[in-house]
PDB file of C-alpha atoms in Angstrom:
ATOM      1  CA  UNK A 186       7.278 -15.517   6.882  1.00  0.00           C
ATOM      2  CA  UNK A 187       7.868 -15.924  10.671  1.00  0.00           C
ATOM      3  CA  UNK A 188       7.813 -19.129  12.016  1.00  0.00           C
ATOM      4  CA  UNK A 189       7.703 -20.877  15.238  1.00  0.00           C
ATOM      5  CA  UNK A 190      10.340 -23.697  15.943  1.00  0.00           C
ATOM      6  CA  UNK A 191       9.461 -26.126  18.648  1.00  0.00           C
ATOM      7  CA  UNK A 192      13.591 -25.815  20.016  1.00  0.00           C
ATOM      8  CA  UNK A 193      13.603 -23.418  22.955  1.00  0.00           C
ATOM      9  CA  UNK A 194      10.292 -23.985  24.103  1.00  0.00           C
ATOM     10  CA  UNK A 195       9.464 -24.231  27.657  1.00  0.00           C
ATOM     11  CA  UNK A 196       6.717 -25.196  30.212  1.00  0.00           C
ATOM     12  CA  UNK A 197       6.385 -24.223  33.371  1.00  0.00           C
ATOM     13  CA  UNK A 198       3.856 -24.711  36.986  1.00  0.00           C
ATOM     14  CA  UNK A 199       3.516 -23.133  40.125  1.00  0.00           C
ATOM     15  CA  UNK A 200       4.321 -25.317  43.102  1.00  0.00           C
ATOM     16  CA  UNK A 201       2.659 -26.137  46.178  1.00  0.00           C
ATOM     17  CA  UNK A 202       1.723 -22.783  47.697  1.00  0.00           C
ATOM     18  CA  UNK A 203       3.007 -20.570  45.243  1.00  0.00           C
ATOM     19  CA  UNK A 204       2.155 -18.570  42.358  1.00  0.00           C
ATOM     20  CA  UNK A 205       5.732 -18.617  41.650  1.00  0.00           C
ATOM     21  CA  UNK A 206       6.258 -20.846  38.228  1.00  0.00           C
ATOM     22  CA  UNK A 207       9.162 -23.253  38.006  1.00  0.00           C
ATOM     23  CA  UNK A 208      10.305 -24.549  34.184  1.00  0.00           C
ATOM     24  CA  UNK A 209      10.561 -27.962  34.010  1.00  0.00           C
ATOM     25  CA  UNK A 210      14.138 -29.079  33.337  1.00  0.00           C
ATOM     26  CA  UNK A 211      15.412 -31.265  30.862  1.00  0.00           C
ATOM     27  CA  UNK A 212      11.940 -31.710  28.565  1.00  0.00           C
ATOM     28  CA  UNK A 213      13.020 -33.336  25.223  1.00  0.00           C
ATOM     29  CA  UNK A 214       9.197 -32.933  23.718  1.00  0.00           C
ATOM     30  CA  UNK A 215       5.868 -30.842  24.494  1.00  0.00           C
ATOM     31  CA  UNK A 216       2.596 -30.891  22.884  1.00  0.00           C
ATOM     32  CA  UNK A 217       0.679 -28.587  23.756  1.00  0.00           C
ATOM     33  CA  UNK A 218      -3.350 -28.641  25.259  1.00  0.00           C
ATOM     34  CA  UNK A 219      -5.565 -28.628  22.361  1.00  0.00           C
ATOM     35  CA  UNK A 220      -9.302 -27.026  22.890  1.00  0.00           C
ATOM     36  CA  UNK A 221     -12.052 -28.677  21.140  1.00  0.00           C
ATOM     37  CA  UNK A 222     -16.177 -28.842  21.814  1.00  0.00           C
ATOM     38  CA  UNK A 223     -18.224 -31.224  21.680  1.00  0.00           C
ATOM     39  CA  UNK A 224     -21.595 -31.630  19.223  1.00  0.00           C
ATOM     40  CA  UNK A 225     -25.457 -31.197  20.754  1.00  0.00           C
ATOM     41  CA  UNK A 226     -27.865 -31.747  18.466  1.00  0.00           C
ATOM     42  CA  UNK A 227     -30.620 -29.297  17.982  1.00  0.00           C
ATOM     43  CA  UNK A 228     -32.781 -30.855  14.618  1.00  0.00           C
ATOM     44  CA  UNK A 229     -36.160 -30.447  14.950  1.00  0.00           C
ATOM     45  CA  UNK A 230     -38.956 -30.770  12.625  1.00  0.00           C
ATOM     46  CA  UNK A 231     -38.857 -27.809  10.776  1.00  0.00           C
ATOM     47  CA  UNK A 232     -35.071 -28.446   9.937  1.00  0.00           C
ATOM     48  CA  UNK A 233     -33.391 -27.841   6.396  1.00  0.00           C
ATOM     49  CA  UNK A 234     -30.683 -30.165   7.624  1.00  0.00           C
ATOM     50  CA  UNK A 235     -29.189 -31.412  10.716  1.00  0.00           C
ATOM     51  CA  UNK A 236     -28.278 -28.498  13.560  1.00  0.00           C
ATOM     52  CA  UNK A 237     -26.260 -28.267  16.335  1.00  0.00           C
ATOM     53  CA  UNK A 238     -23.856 -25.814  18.769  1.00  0.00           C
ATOM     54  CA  UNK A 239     -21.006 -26.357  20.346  1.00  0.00           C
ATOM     55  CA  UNK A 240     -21.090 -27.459  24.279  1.00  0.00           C
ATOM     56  CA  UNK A 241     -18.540 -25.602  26.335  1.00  0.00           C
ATOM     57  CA  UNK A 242     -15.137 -25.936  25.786  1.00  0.00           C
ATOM     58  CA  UNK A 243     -12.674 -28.695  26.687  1.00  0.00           C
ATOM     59  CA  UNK A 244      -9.064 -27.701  27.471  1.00  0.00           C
ATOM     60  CA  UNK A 245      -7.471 -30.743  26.407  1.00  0.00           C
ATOM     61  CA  UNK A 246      -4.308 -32.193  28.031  1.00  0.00           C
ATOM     62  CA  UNK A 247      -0.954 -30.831  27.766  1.00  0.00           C
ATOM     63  CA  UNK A 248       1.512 -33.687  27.541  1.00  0.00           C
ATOM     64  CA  UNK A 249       5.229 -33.643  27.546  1.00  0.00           C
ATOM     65  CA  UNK A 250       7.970 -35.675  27.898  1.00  0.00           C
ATOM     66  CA  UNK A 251      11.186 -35.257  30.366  1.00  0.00           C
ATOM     67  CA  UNK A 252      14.866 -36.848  31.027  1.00  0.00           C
ATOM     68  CA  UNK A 253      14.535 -37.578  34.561  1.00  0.00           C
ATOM     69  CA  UNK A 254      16.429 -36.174  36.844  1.00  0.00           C
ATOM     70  CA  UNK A 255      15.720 -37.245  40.572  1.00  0.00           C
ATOM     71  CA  UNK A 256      17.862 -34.434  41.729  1.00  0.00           C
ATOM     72  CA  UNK A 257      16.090 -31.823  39.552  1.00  0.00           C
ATOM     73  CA  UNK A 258      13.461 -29.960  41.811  1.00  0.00           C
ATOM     74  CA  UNK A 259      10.586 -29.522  38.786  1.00  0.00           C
ATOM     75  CA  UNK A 260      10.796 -33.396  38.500  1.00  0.00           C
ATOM     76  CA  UNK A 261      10.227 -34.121  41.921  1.00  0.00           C
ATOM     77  CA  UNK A 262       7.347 -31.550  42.330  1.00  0.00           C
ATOM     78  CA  UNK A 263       5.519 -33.170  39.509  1.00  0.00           C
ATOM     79  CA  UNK A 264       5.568 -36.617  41.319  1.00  0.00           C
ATOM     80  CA  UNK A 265       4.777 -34.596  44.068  1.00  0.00           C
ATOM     81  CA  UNK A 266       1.534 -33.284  42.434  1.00  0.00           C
ATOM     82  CA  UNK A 267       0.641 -36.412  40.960  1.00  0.00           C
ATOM     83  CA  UNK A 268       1.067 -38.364  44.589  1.00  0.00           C
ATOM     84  CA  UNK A 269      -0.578 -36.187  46.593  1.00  0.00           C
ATOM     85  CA  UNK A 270      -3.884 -37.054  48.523  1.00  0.00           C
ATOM     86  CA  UNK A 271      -4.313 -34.038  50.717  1.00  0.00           C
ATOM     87  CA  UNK A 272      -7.400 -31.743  50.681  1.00  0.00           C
ATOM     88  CA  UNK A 273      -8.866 -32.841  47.226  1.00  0.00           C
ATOM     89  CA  UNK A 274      -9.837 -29.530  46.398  1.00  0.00           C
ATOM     90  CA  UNK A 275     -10.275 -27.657  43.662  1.00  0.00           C
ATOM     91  CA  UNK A 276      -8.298 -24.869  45.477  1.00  0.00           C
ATOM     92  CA  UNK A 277      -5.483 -27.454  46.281  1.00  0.00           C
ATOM     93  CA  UNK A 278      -5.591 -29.186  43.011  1.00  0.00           C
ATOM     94  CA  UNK A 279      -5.150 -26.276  40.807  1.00  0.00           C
ATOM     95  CA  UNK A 280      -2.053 -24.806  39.296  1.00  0.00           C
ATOM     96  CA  UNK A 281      -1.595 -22.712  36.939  1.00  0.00           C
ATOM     97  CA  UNK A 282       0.884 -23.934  33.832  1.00  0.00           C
ATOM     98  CA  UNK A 283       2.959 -22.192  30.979  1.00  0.00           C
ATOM     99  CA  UNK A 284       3.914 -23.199  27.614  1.00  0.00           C
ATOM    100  CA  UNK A 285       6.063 -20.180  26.378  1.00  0.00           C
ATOM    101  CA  UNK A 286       7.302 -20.850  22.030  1.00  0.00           C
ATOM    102  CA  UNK A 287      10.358 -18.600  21.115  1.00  0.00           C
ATOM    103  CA  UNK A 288       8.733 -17.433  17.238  1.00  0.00           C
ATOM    104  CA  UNK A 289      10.885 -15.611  14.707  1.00  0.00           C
ATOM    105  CA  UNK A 290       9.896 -12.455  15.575  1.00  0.00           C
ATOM    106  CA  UNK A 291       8.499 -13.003  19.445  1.00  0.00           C
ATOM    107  CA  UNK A 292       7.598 -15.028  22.088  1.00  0.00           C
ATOM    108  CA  UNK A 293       3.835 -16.870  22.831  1.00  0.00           C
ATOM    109  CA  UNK A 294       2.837 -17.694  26.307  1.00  0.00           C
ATOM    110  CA  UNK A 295      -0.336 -20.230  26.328  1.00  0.00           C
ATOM    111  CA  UNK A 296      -1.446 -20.007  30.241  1.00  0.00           C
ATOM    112  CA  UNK A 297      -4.003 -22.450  32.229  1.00  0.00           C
ATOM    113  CA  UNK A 298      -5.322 -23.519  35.600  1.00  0.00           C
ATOM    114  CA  UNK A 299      -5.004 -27.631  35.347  1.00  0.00           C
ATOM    115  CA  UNK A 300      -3.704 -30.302  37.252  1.00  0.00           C
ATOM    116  CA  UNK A 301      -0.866 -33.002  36.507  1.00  0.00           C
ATOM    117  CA  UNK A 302      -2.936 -36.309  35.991  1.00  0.00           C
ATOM    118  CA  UNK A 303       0.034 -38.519  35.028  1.00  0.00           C
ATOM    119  CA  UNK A 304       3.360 -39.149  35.183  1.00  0.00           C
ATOM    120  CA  UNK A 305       4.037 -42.357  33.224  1.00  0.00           C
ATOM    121  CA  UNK A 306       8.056 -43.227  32.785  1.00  0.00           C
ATOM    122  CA  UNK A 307       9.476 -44.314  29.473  1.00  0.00           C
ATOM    123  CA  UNK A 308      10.594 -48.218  28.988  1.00  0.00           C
ATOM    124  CA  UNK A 309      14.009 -48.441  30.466  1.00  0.00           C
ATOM    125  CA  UNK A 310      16.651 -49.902  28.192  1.00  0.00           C
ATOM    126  CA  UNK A 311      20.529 -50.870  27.569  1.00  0.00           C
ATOM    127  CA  UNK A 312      20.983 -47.721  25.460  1.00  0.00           C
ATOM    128  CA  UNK A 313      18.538 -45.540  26.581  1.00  0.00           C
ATOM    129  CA  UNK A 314      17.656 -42.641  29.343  1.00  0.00           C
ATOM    130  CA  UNK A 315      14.984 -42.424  31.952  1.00  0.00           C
ATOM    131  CA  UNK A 316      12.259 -40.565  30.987  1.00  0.00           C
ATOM    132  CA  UNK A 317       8.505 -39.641  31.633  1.00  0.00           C
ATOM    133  CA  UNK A 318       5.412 -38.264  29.768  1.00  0.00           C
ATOM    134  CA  UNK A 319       3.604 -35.825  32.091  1.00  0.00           C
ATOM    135  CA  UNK A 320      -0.158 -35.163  31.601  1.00  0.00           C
ATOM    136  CA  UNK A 321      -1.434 -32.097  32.612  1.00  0.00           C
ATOM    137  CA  UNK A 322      -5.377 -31.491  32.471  1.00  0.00           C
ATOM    138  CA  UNK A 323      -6.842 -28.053  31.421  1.00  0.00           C
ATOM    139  CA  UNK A 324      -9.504 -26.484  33.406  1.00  0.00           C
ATOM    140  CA  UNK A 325     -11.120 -23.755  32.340  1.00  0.00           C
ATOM    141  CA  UNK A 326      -9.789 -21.759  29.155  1.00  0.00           C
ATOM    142  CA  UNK A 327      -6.216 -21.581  27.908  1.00  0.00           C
ATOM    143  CA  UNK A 328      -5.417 -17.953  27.403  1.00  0.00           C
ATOM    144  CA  UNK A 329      -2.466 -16.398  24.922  1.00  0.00           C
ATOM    145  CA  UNK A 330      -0.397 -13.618  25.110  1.00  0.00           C
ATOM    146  CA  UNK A 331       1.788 -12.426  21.790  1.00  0.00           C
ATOM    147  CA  UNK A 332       4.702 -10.238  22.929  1.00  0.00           C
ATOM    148  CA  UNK A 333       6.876  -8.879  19.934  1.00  0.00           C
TER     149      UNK A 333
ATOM    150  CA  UNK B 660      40.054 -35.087  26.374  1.00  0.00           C
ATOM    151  CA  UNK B 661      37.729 -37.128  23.325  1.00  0.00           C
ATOM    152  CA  UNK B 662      36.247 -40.212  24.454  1.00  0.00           C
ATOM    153  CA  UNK B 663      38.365 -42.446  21.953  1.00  0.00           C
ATOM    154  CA  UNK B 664      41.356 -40.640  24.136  1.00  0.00           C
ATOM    155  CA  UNK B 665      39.703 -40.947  27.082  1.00  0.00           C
ATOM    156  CA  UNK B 666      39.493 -45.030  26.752  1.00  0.00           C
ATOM    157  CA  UNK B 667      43.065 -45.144  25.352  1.00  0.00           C
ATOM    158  CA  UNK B 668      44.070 -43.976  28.862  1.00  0.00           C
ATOM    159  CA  UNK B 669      42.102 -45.939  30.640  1.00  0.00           C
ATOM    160  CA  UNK B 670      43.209 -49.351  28.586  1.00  0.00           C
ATOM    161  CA  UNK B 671      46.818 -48.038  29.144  1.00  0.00           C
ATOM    162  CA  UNK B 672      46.311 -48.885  32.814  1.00  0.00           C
ATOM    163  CA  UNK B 673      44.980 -52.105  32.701  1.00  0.00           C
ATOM    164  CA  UNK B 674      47.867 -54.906  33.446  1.00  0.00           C
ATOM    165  CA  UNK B 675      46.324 -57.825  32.235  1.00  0.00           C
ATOM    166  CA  UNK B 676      46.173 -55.979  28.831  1.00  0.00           C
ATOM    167  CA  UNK B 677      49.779 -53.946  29.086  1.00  0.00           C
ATOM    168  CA  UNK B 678      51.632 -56.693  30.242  1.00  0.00           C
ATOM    169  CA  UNK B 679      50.782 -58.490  26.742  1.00  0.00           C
ATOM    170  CA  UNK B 680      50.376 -55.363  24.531  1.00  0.00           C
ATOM    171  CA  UNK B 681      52.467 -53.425  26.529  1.00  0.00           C
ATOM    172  CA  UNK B 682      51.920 -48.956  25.240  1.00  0.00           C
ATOM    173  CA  UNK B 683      50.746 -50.314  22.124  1.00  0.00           C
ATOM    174  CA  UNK B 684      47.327 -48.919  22.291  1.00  0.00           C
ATOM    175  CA  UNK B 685      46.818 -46.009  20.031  1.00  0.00           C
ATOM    176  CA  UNK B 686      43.874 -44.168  18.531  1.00  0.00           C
ATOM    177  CA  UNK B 687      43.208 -44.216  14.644  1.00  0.00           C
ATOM    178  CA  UNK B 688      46.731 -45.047  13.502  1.00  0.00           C
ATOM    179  CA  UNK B 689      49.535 -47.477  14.589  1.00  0.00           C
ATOM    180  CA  UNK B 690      53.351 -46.480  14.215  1.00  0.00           C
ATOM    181  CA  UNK B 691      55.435 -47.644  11.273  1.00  0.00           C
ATOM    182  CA  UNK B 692      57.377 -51.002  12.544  1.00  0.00           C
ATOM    183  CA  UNK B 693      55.562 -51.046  15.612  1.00  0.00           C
ATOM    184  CA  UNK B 694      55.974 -54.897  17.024  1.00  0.00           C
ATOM    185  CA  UNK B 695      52.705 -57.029  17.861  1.00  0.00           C
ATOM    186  CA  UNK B 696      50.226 -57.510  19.502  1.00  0.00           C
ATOM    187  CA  UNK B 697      48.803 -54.069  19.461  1.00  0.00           C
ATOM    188  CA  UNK B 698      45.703 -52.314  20.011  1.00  0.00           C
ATOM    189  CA  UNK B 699      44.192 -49.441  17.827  1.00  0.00           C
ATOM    190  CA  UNK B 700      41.239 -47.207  18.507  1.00  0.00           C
ATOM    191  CA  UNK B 701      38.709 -46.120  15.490  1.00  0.00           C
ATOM    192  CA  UNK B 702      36.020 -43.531  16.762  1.00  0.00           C
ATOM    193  CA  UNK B 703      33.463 -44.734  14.158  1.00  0.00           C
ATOM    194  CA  UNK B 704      30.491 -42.599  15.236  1.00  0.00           C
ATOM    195  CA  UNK B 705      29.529 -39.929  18.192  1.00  0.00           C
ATOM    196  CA  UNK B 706      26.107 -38.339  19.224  1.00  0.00           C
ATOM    197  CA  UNK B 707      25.426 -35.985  21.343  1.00  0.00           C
ATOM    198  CA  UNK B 708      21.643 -35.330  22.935  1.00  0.00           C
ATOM    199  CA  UNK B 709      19.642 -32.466  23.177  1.00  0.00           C
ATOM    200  CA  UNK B 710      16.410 -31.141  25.170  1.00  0.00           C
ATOM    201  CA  UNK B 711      14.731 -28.157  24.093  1.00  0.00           C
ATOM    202  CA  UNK B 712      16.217 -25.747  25.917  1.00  0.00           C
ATOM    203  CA  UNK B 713      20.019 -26.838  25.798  1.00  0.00           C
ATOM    204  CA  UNK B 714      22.534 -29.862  25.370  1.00  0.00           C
ATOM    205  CA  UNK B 715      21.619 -32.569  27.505  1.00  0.00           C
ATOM    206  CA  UNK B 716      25.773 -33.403  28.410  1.00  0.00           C
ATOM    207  CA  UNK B 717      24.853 -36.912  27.708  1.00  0.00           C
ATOM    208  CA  UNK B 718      27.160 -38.360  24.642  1.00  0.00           C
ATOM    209  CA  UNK B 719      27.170 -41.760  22.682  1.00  0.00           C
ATOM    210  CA  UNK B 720      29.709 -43.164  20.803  1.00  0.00           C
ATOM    211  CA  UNK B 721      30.586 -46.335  18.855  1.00  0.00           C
ATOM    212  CA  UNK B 722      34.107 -47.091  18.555  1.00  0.00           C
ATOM    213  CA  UNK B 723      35.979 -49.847  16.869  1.00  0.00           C
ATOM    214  CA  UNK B 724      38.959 -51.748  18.743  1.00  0.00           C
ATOM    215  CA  UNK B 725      41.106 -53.514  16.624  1.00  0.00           C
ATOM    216  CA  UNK B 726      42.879 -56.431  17.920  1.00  0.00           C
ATOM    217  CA  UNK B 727      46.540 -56.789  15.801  1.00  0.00           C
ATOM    218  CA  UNK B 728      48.801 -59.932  16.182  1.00  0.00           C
ATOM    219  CA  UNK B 729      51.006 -62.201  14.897  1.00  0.00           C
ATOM    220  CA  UNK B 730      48.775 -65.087  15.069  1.00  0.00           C
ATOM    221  CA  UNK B 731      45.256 -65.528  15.136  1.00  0.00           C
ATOM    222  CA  UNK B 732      44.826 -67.014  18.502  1.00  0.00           C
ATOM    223  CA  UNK B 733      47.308 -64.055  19.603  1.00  0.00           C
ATOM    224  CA  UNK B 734      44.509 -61.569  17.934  1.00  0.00           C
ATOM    225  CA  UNK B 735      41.575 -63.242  19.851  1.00  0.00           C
ATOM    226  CA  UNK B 736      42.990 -63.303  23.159  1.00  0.00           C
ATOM    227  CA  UNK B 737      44.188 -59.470  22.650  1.00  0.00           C
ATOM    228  CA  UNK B 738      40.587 -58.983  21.543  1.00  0.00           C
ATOM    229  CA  UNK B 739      39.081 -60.327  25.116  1.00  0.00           C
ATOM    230  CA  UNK B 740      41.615 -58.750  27.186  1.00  0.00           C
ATOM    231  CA  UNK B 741      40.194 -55.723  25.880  1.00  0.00           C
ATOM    232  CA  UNK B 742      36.486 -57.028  26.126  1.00  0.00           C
ATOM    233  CA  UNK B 743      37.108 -57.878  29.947  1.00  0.00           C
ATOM    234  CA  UNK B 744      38.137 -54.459  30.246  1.00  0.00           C
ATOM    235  CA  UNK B 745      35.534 -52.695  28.582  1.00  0.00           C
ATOM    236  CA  UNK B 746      32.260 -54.512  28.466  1.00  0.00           C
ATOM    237  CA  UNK B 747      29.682 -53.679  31.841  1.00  0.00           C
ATOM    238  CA  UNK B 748      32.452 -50.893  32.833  1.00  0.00           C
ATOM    239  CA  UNK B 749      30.009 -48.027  33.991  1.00  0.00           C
ATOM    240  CA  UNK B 750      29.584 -45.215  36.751  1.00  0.00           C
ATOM    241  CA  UNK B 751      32.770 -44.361  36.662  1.00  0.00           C
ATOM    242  CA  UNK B 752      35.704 -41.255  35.868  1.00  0.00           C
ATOM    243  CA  UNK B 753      38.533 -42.305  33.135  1.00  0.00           C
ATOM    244  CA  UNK B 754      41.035 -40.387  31.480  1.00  0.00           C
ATOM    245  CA  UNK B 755      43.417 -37.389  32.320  1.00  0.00           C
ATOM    246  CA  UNK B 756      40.010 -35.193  32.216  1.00  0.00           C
ATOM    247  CA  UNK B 757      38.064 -37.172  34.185  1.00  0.00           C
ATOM    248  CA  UNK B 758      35.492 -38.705  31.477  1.00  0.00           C
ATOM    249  CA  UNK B 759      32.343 -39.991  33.406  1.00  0.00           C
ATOM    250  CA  UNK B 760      31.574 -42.845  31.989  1.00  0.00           C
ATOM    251  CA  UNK B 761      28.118 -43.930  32.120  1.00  0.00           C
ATOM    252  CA  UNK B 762      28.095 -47.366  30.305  1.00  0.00           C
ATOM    253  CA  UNK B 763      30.313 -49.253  27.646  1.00  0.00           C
ATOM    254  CA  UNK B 764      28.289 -52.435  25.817  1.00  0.00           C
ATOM    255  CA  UNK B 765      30.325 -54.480  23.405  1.00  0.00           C
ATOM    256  CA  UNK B 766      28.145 -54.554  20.206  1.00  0.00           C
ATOM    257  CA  UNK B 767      29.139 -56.725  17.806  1.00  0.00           C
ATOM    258  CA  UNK B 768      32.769 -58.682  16.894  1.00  0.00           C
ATOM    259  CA  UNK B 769      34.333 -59.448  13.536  1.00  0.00           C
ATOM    260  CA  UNK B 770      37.284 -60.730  11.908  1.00  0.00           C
ATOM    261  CA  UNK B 771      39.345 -58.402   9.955  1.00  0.00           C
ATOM    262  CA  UNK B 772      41.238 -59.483   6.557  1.00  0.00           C
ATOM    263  CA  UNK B 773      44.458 -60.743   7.090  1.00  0.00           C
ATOM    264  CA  UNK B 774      47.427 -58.444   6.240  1.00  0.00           C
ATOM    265  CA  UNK B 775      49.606 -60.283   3.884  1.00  0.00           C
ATOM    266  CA  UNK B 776      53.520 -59.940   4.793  1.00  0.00           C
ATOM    267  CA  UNK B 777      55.320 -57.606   1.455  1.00  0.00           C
ATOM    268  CA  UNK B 778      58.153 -59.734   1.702  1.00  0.00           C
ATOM    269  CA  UNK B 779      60.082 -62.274   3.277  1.00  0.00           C
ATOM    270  CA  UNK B 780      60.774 -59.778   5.996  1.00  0.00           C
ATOM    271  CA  UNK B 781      57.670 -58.812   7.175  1.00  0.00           C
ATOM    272  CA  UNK B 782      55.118 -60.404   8.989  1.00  0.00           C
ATOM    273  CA  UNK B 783      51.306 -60.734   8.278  1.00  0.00           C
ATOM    274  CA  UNK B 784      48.574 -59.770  10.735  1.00  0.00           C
ATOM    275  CA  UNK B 785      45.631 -61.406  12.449  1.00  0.00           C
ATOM    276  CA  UNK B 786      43.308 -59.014  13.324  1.00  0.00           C
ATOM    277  CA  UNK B 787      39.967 -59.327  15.255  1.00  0.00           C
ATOM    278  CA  UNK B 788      37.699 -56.128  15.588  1.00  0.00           C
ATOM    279  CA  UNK B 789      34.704 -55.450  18.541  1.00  0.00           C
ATOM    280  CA  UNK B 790      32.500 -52.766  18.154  1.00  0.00           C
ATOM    281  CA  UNK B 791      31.587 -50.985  21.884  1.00  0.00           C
ATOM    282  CA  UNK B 792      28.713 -48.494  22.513  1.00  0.00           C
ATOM    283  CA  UNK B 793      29.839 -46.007  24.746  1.00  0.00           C
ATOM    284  CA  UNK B 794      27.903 -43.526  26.866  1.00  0.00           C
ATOM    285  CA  UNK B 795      29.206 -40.658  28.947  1.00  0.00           C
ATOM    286  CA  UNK B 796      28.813 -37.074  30.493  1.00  0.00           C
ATOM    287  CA  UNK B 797      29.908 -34.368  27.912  1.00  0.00           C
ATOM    288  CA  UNK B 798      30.747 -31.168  29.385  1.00  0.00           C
ATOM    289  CA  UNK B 799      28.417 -28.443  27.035  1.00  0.00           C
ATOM    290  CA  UNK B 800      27.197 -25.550  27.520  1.00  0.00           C
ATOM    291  CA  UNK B 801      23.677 -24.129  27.644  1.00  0.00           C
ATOM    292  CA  UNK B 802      21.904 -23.016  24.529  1.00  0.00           C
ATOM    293  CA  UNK B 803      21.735 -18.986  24.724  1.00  0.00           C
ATOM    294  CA  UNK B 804      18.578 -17.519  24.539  1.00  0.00           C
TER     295      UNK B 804
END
């Protein structure tokens, strides 16, 4: 049965002016965005049981975790994103992101318009590395392409 | 060059260790009749890291010095000559293939049993043994995809 290992999976954004996207180097960990919807209840009086429908859905967050590298060009474009205060708009704020899995028998690209909301480094230690979770905030719907 | 070679060469050209134990600083064994002090080099454990993509060059190893001598106070100065050497080195290029070294932490420190001379002839041995974490740059190459 094909699987899907998580080694050789990648993530990628478009830069500042671009629709060019960039793989982030060095990323040790990803999980991707996870949809979900949230509950409105419709019960009314004539009701068997409780009711409800889904709102609209929620992107989620993808989050996932780097070696820094303060030389490597994706790293420094995410702090980038993350620092900048020019133009707070939509238009400026949006980019688009790619997490591409290598499966058994092909590869899945999971696409989205979002914006990095955090860069957070690790705790620094004797034996350790730098590193950083990245948060990146789904807007709109993630979309998937299968190619075998 | 390994990393256990790679600190052999760089301990080989440190005078305030050579002048006591001289080219007696060898890796995993130490020659037949060899005179004390000496010095000898046990790569206990290496790891190696890894993103998703590829090998992240980044390596970490433990390795054991042993500390050999005739007496015990011998063994325990041997052992610090070596731990002035070794512990806080970092950020720098050792060995014959230019081993980066990014940090070298002296772990822990123990005695080891006392070699008991076969006969009248021989000697016995002190022998004190530190345990340093070593990191460095590996040269690897990318993962193919």
């Amino acid at each position: 049965m094909p699987v899907t290992p998580g080694h050789r999976t990648t993530v990628a954004v478009t830069t500042s002016g671009s629709t060019t996207l960039v793989a982030f180097a060095q990323v040790t960990s990803i999980t991707p965005a996870g949809p979900t919807r949230n509950d409105i209840e419709t019960t009314h009086l004539g009701s068997d049981a409780r009711e409800f429908i889904g709102t609209l859905n929620d992107g989620g967050e993808l989050t996932f975790t780097i070696e820094y590298d303060p030389a490597a060009a994706s790293h420094v474009e995410a702090i980038t994103q993350i620092n900048s205060t020019a133009n707070q708009t939509l238009a400026s704020q949006s980019k688009t992101f790619r997490v591409v899995t290598a499966a058994t028998t092909g590869t899945e690209n999971f696409n989205f318009s979002g914006y990095i909301k955090g860069f957070v480094p690790g705790e620094l230690t004797v034996d350790g590395l730098f590193t950083a979770e990245i948060t990146a905030k789904v807007s709109g719907l993630i979309t998937r392409t299968y190619t075998t | 060059m390994s990393i256990e070679t790679a600190i052999r060469s760089y301990l080989l050209t440190q005078s305030a260790l050579t002048t006591t134990a001289s080219t007696r600083i060898s890796v995993q064994t130490r020659d037949q009749g060899q005179s004390l002090p000496a010095v000898v080099i046990h790569l206990i454990d290496e790891q190696h890291g890894h993103y998703l993509t590829a090998a992240n060059t980044w390596g970490m190893a433990r390795l054991q010095i042993d500390s050999l001598a005739t007496t015990y106070p011998n063994a325990e100065s041997i052992d610090v000559l070596v731990r002035n050497e070794l512990e806080g080195m970092g950020g720098t290029t050792i060995g014959t293939s230019s081993t980066y070294v990014t940090s070298v932490i002296h772990d822990d420190r123990r005695m080891l049993p006392y070699a008991n001379p076969k006969d009248a002839s021989d000697v016995g041995i002190y022998g004190i043994s530190s345990d340093y974490f070593v990191q460095f740059a590996l040269a690897v190459s990318a993962i193919s995809t």
